[in-house]
Amino acid sequence: TGKSLPSVVELTINNHQKTWMRVQTDEQANYFITLPAGNDYTLTVNRKGYLFYSELFQLSSQQPDSIYRKDITLQPIRLNASLTFANIQFATNSFALPAAAKIELDKLIALLNDNPSLRIEIGGHTDNSGIAENNRILSENRAKAIAQYLIDNKIMPARLTWKGFGSSRPIADNATEKGKALNRRTSFTIIGM
């Protein structure tokens, strides 16, 4: 709706998975955070009744004094709402969860614990490089790895499904490296309330 939503904003250092800063926005939903150069960060925004928001800031190679203005739109929790994980970036041909995945997956666990009737589908996606069937299997294994993390952290398996879509649902042009990177993603969608 574009209306201001006071929320909690957290900044986590990816290398350590430790919260660097946590602030409550003011009533107009304004916030100000300083991100020291030299690290990669995950910015998350949380508000009850909404999906969390997550974005990766790779500042390990950025020059100091960069300024970002970030207006963030939150999605209400509703059927078919979905979120793409910002910093779950699997190594090539691997479905081992990277260490930084914990930051977003723990937010998803909190969301599921706060909303015990939610059921989700985890989707894995690849770019179009390689053999289509191999990509489908790889994407399914990546989605399953996320589901297993949730199960290992006490989320009931009956609340989860997972599916590998391979390269069948691109969100960007596979002709460029940037587009391929966007297509290599994992996400979740609310399929039951």
mmCIF file of C-alpha atoms in Angstrom:
data_model
loop_
_atom_site.group_PDB
_atom_site.id
_atom_site.type_symbol
_atom_site.label_atom_id
_atom_site.label_comp_id
_atom_site.label_asym_id
_atom_site.label_seq_id
_atom_site.Cartn_x
_atom_site.Cartn_y
_atom_site.Cartn_z
ATOM 1 C CA THR A 1 0.000 0.000 0.000
ATOM 2 C CA GLY A 2 3.017 2.310 0.405
ATOM 3 C CA LYS A 3 2.025 3.128 3.999
ATOM 4 C CA SER A 4 4.774 3.352 6.614
ATOM 5 C CA LEU A 5 5.233 0.229 8.738
ATOM 6 C CA PRO A 6 7.423 0.576 11.823
ATOM 7 C CA SER A 7 9.642 -2.517 11.796
ATOM 8 C CA VAL A 8 12.793 -4.083 13.198
ATOM 9 C CA VAL A 9 15.870 -3.758 10.976
ATOM 10 C CA GLU A 10 18.838 -6.069 11.556
ATOM 11 C CA LEU A 11 22.277 -6.078 10.033
ATOM 12 C CA THR A 12 24.245 -9.333 10.224
ATOM 13 C CA ILE A 13 27.900 -9.897 9.313
ATOM 14 C CA ASN A 14 27.835 -12.871 6.955
ATOM 15 C CA ASN A 15 31.255 -14.311 7.872
ATOM 16 C CA HIS A 16 30.312 -14.713 11.543
ATOM 17 C CA GLN A 17 26.496 -14.905 11.257
ATOM 18 C CA LYS A 18 26.395 -12.460 14.180
ATOM 19 C CA THR A 19 24.005 -9.531 14.414
ATOM 20 C CA TRP A 20 26.008 -6.325 14.026
ATOM 21 C CA MET A 21 23.150 -3.936 14.661
ATOM 22 C CA ARG A 22 19.453 -4.120 15.433
ATOM 23 C CA VAL A 23 17.250 -1.027 15.330
ATOM 24 C CA GLN A 24 13.559 -0.260 15.587
ATOM 25 C CA THR A 25 12.405 2.197 12.948
ATOM 26 C CA ASP A 26 10.602 5.348 14.023
ATOM 27 C CA GLU A 27 6.837 5.755 13.561
ATOM 28 C CA GLN A 28 7.343 6.862 9.941
ATOM 29 C CA ALA A 29 9.440 3.687 9.383
ATOM 30 C CA ASN A 30 12.674 5.645 8.933
ATOM 31 C CA TYR A 31 15.996 4.123 9.947
ATOM 32 C CA PHE A 32 19.703 4.849 9.605
ATOM 33 C CA ILE A 33 22.433 2.209 9.766
ATOM 34 C CA THR A 34 26.164 2.483 9.259
ATOM 35 C CA LEU A 35 27.763 -0.435 7.426
ATOM 36 C CA PRO A 36 31.541 -0.535 7.944
ATOM 37 C CA ALA A 37 33.412 -1.442 4.747
ATOM 38 C CA GLY A 38 35.345 -4.678 4.565
ATOM 39 C CA ASN A 39 32.510 -7.144 5.287
ATOM 40 C CA ASP A 40 29.531 -8.639 3.536
ATOM 41 C CA TYR A 41 26.221 -8.090 5.333
ATOM 42 C CA THR A 42 22.673 -9.344 5.280
ATOM 43 C CA LEU A 43 20.016 -6.720 5.971
ATOM 44 C CA THR A 44 16.721 -8.114 7.237
ATOM 45 C CA VAL A 45 13.469 -6.377 8.115
ATOM 46 C CA ASN A 46 10.846 -8.004 10.340
ATOM 47 C CA ARG A 47 7.289 -7.076 11.216
ATOM 48 C CA LYS A 48 4.559 -9.284 12.630
ATOM 49 C CA GLY A 49 2.030 -10.258 9.963
ATOM 50 C CA TYR A 50 4.528 -9.846 7.097
ATOM 51 C CA LEU A 51 7.175 -11.944 5.387
ATOM 52 C CA PHE A 52 10.662 -10.920 6.425
ATOM 53 C CA TYR A 53 12.693 -8.950 3.886
ATOM 54 C CA SER A 54 16.309 -9.804 3.194
ATOM 55 C CA GLU A 55 19.046 -8.264 1.071
ATOM 56 C CA LEU A 56 22.742 -8.931 0.655
ATOM 57 C CA PHE A 57 25.244 -6.050 0.789
ATOM 58 C CA GLN A 58 28.655 -7.159 -0.455
ATOM 59 C CA LEU A 59 30.925 -4.473 0.959
ATOM 60 C CA SER A 60 34.095 -6.532 1.340
ATOM 61 C CA SER A 61 35.331 -5.015 -1.916
ATOM 62 C CA GLN A 62 33.488 -1.651 -1.863
ATOM 63 C CA GLN A 63 35.035 1.717 -1.196
ATOM 64 C CA PRO A 64 34.072 3.446 2.071
ATOM 65 C CA ASP A 65 31.513 6.269 2.047
ATOM 66 C CA SER A 66 29.035 4.659 -0.327
ATOM 67 C CA ILE A 67 25.495 5.760 0.491
ATOM 68 C CA TYR A 68 22.410 3.617 -0.025
ATOM 69 C CA ARG A 69 18.851 4.797 0.265
ATOM 70 C CA LYS A 70 16.639 1.777 0.641
ATOM 71 C CA ASP A 71 12.855 1.954 0.690
ATOM 72 C CA ILE A 72 11.635 -1.538 1.488
ATOM 73 C CA THR A 73 8.243 -3.009 0.636
ATOM 74 C CA LEU A 74 7.044 -5.776 2.939
ATOM 75 C CA GLN A 75 4.692 -8.529 1.763
ATOM 76 C CA PRO A 76 1.757 -9.472 3.981
ATOM 77 C CA ILE A 77 1.592 -13.118 4.976
ATOM 78 C CA ARG A 78 -0.965 -14.560 2.564
ATOM 79 C CA LEU A 79 -1.484 -17.531 0.287
ATOM 80 C CA ASN A 80 0.979 -17.619 -2.660
ATOM 81 C CA ALA A 81 3.245 -14.924 -1.166
ATOM 82 C CA SER A 82 6.846 -15.825 -1.912
ATOM 83 C CA LEU A 83 10.348 -14.738 -1.028
ATOM 84 C CA THR A 84 13.651 -15.392 -2.787
ATOM 85 C CA PHE A 85 16.569 -15.943 -0.434
ATOM 86 C CA ALA A 86 19.135 -13.175 -0.936
ATOM 87 C CA ASN A 87 22.272 -14.840 0.330
ATOM 88 C CA ILE A 88 21.802 -18.566 -0.091
ATOM 89 C CA GLN A 89 24.337 -18.867 -2.881
ATOM 90 C CA PHE A 90 25.330 -22.460 -3.501
ATOM 91 C CA ALA A 91 28.742 -23.363 -4.912
ATOM 92 C CA THR A 92 28.748 -24.645 -8.497
ATOM 93 C CA ASN A 93 27.219 -28.146 -8.766
ATOM 94 C CA SER A 94 26.793 -28.290 -4.980
ATOM 95 C CA PHE A 95 23.771 -28.514 -2.711
ATOM 96 C CA ALA A 96 25.697 -28.068 0.548
ATOM 97 C CA LEU A 97 24.216 -25.104 2.413
ATOM 98 C CA PRO A 98 26.684 -22.218 2.687
ATOM 99 C CA ALA A 99 27.366 -20.971 6.237
ATOM 100 C CA ALA A 100 25.647 -17.620 5.589
ATOM 101 C CA ALA A 101 22.403 -19.449 4.721
ATOM 102 C CA LYS A 102 21.737 -19.745 8.460
ATOM 103 C CA ILE A 103 20.963 -16.003 8.665
ATOM 104 C CA GLU A 104 17.909 -16.197 6.410
ATOM 105 C CA LEU A 105 16.872 -19.723 7.325
ATOM 106 C CA ASP A 106 16.704 -18.803 11.008
ATOM 107 C CA LYS A 107 14.396 -15.899 10.034
ATOM 108 C CA LEU A 108 12.223 -18.391 8.149
ATOM 109 C CA ILE A 109 12.143 -20.690 11.199
ATOM 110 C CA ALA A 110 11.018 -17.753 13.358
ATOM 111 C CA LEU A 111 8.314 -16.900 10.802
ATOM 112 C CA LEU A 112 7.071 -20.495 10.791
ATOM 113 C CA ASN A 113 7.141 -20.698 14.593
ATOM 114 C CA ASP A 114 5.182 -17.429 14.866
ATOM 115 C CA ASN A 115 2.622 -18.696 12.330
ATOM 116 C CA PRO A 116 2.138 -22.387 13.153
ATOM 117 C CA SER A 117 -0.516 -23.001 10.509
ATOM 118 C CA LEU A 118 1.690 -21.897 7.573
ATOM 119 C CA ARG A 119 2.805 -24.480 5.047
ATOM 120 C CA ILE A 120 5.465 -23.645 2.474
ATOM 121 C CA GLU A 121 6.959 -24.983 -0.728
ATOM 122 C CA ILE A 122 10.688 -24.518 -1.154
ATOM 123 C CA GLY A 123 11.738 -24.102 -4.772
ATOM 124 C CA GLY A 124 15.175 -24.557 -6.275
ATOM 125 C CA HIS A 125 16.122 -22.971 -9.612
ATOM 126 C CA THR A 126 19.171 -22.974 -11.894
ATOM 127 C CA ASP A 127 20.335 -21.128 -14.970
ATOM 128 C CA ASN A 128 20.262 -22.908 -18.345
ATOM 129 C CA SER A 129 23.918 -24.041 -18.361
ATOM 130 C CA GLY A 130 24.414 -27.771 -18.627
ATOM 131 C CA ILE A 131 21.972 -30.636 -19.069
ATOM 132 C CA ALA A 132 18.353 -29.827 -18.181
ATOM 133 C CA GLU A 133 17.728 -33.029 -16.164
ATOM 134 C CA ASN A 134 20.943 -32.556 -14.165
ATOM 135 C CA ASN A 135 19.853 -28.986 -13.383
ATOM 136 C CA ARG A 136 16.456 -30.213 -12.208
ATOM 137 C CA ILE A 137 18.050 -32.779 -9.889
ATOM 138 C CA LEU A 138 20.553 -30.221 -8.562
ATOM 139 C CA SER A 139 17.801 -27.664 -7.933
ATOM 140 C CA GLU A 140 15.693 -30.280 -6.137
ATOM 141 C CA ASN A 141 18.633 -31.272 -3.935
ATOM 142 C CA ARG A 142 19.185 -27.609 -3.049
ATOM 143 C CA ALA A 143 15.522 -27.174 -2.094
ATOM 144 C CA LYS A 144 15.682 -30.412 -0.088
ATOM 145 C CA ALA A 145 18.815 -29.188 1.755
ATOM 146 C CA ILE A 146 16.854 -26.123 2.914
ATOM 147 C CA ALA A 147 13.912 -28.296 3.967
ATOM 148 C CA GLN A 148 16.261 -30.577 5.905
ATOM 149 C CA TYR A 149 17.727 -27.593 7.769
ATOM 150 C CA LEU A 150 14.211 -26.559 8.785
ATOM 151 C CA ILE A 151 13.335 -30.112 9.868
ATOM 152 C CA ASP A 152 16.592 -30.351 11.844
ATOM 153 C CA ASN A 153 15.452 -27.189 13.641
ATOM 154 C CA LYS A 154 12.099 -28.637 14.702
ATOM 155 C CA ILE A 155 9.825 -27.569 11.841
ATOM 156 C CA MET A 156 7.386 -30.411 11.190
ATOM 157 C CA PRO A 157 7.982 -32.095 7.808
ATOM 158 C CA ALA A 158 4.221 -32.019 7.092
ATOM 159 C CA ARG A 159 4.489 -28.214 6.796
ATOM 160 C CA LEU A 160 7.103 -28.435 4.025
ATOM 161 C CA THR A 161 7.301 -29.481 0.409
ATOM 162 C CA TRP A 162 10.193 -28.920 -1.933
ATOM 163 C CA LYS A 163 10.613 -28.990 -5.662
ATOM 164 C CA GLY A 164 13.416 -28.504 -8.157
ATOM 165 C CA PHE A 165 12.452 -26.470 -11.191
ATOM 166 C CA GLY A 166 15.855 -26.515 -12.905
ATOM 167 C CA SER A 167 15.984 -23.796 -15.537
ATOM 168 C CA SER A 168 12.252 -23.955 -16.381
ATOM 169 C CA ARG A 169 11.281 -20.724 -14.550
ATOM 170 C CA PRO A 170 13.851 -18.031 -15.336
ATOM 171 C CA ILE A 171 13.365 -14.537 -13.923
ATOM 172 C CA ALA A 172 16.123 -12.984 -16.059
ATOM 173 C CA ASP A 173 17.807 -13.463 -19.422
ATOM 174 C CA ASN A 174 20.203 -16.424 -19.414
ATOM 175 C CA ALA A 175 22.289 -14.715 -22.126
ATOM 176 C CA THR A 176 24.253 -12.685 -19.548
ATOM 177 C CA GLU A 177 26.215 -13.694 -16.441
ATOM 178 C CA LYS A 178 24.137 -11.264 -14.375
ATOM 179 C CA GLY A 179 20.934 -12.862 -15.630
ATOM 180 C CA LYS A 180 22.240 -16.367 -14.970
ATOM 181 C CA ALA A 181 23.168 -15.359 -11.410
ATOM 182 C CA LEU A 182 19.590 -14.127 -10.815
ATOM 183 C CA ASN A 183 18.186 -17.397 -12.158
ATOM 184 C CA ARG A 184 20.311 -19.477 -9.747
ATOM 185 C CA ARG A 185 18.108 -19.019 -6.704
ATOM 186 C CA THR A 186 16.087 -20.686 -3.995
ATOM 187 C CA SER A 187 12.804 -19.382 -2.680
ATOM 188 C CA PHE A 188 9.759 -20.314 -0.666
ATOM 189 C CA THR A 189 6.066 -19.830 -1.328
ATOM 190 C CA ILE A 190 3.199 -20.006 1.160
ATOM 191 C CA ILE A 191 0.954 -22.860 0.016
ATOM 192 C CA GLY A 192 -1.256 -23.213 3.090
ATOM 193 C CA MET A 193 -2.517 -21.136 5.972
#
